[in-house]
PDB file of C-alpha atoms in Angstrom:
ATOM      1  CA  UNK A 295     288.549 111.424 149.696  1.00 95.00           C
ATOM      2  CA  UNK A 296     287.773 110.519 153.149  1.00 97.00           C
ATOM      3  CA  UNK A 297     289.633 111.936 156.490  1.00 98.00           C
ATOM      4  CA  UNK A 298     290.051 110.917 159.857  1.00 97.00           C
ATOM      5  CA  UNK A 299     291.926 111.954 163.186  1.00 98.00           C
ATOM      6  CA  UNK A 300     294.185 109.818 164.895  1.00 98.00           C
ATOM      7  CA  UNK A 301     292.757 110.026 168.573  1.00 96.00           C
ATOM      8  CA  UNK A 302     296.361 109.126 169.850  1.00 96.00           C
ATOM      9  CA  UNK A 303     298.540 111.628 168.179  1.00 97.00           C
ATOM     10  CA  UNK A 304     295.884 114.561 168.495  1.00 97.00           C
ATOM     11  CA  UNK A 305     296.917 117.165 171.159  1.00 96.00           C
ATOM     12  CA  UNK A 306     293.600 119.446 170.977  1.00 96.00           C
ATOM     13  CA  UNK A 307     295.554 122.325 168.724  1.00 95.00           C
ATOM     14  CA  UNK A 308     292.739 123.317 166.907  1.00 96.00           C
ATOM     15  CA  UNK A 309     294.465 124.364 163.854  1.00 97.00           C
ATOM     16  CA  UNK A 310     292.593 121.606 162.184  1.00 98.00           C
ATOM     17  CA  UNK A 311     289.064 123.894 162.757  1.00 98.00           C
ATOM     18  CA  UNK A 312     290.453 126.977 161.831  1.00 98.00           C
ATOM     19  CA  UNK A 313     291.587 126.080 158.913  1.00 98.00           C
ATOM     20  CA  UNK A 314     288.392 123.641 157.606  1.00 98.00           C
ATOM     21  CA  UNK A 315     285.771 125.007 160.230  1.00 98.00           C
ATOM     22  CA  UNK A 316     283.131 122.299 158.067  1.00 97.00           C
ATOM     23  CA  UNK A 317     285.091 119.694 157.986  1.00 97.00           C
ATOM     24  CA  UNK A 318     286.432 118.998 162.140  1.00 98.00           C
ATOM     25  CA  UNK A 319     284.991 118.889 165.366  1.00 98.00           C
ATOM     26  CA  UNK A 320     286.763 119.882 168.269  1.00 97.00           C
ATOM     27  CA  UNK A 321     285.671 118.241 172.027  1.00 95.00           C
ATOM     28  CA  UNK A 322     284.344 120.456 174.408  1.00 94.00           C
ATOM     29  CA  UNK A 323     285.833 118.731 176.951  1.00 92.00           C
ATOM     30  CA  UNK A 324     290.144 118.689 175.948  1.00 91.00           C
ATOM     31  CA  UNK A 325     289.673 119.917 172.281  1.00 92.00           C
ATOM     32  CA  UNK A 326     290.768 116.960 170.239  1.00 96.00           C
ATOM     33  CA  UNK A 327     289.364 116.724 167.022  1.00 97.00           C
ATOM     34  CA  UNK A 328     287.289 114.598 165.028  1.00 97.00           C
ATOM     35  CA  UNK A 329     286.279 114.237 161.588  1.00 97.00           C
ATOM     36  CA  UNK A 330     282.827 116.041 161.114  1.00 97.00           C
ATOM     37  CA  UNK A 331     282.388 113.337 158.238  1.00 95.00           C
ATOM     38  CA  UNK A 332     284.216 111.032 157.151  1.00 95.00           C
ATOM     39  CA  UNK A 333     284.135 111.146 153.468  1.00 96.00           C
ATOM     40  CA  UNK A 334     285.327 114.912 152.354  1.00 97.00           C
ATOM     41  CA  UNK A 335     282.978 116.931 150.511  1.00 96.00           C
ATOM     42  CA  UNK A 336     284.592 118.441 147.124  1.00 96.00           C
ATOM     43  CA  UNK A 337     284.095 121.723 148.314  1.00 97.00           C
ATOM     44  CA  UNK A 338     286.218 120.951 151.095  1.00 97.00           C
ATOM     45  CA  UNK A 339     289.464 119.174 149.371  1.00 97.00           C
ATOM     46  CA  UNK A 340     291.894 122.540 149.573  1.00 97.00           C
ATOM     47  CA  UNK A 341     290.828 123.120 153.506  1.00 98.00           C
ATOM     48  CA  UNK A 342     291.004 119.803 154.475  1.00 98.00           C
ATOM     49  CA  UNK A 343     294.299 119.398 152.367  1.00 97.00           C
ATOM     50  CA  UNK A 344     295.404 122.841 154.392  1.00 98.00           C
ATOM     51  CA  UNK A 345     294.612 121.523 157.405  1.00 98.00           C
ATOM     52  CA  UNK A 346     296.519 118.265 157.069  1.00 98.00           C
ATOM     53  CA  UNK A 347     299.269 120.287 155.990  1.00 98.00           C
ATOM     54  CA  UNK A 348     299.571 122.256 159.061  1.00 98.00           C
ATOM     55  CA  UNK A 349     298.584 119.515 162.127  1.00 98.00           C
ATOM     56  CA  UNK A 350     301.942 120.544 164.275  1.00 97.00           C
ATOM     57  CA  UNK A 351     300.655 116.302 165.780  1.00 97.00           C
ATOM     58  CA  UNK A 352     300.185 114.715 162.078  1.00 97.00           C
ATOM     59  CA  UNK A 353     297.349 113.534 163.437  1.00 98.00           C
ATOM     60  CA  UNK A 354     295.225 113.817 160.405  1.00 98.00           C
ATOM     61  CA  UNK A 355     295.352 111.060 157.917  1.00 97.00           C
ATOM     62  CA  UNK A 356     293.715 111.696 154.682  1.00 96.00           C
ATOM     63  CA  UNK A 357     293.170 109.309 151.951  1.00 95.00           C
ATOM     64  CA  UNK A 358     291.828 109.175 148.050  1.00 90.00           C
ATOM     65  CA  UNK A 359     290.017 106.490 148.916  1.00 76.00           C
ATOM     66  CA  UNK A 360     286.255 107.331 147.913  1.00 58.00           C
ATOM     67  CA  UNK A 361     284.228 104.353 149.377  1.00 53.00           C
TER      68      UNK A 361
END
């Protein structure tokens, strides 16, 4: 599973890292978020899912794609 954050439609909510604190990185500078890693660790599929879930943007675009 691999995730990423569309740098367009991101509006620095946060949500994202409260939700999967492992899996985002928020900017210090305006607080848009970025993938901490690409590819999604199993441990962090239900988070991650969460978090896509509740982007108020839909900025985060998550696919099954493994490679």
């Amino acid at each position: 599973m691999k995730v990423w954050v569309d740098p367009q439609r991101c509006q620095g909510h946060g949500l994202c890292k409260m939700i999967a604190p492992d899996s985002f990185v928020l900017d210090d500078i305006d607080g848009h978020s970025t993938a901490a890693n690409e590819i999604v660790p199993a441990d962090q599929y239900d988070p991650v899912r969460e978090a896509v879930r509740s982007c108020p943007e839909q900025a985060i675009i998550l696919t099954d794609d493994d490679s």
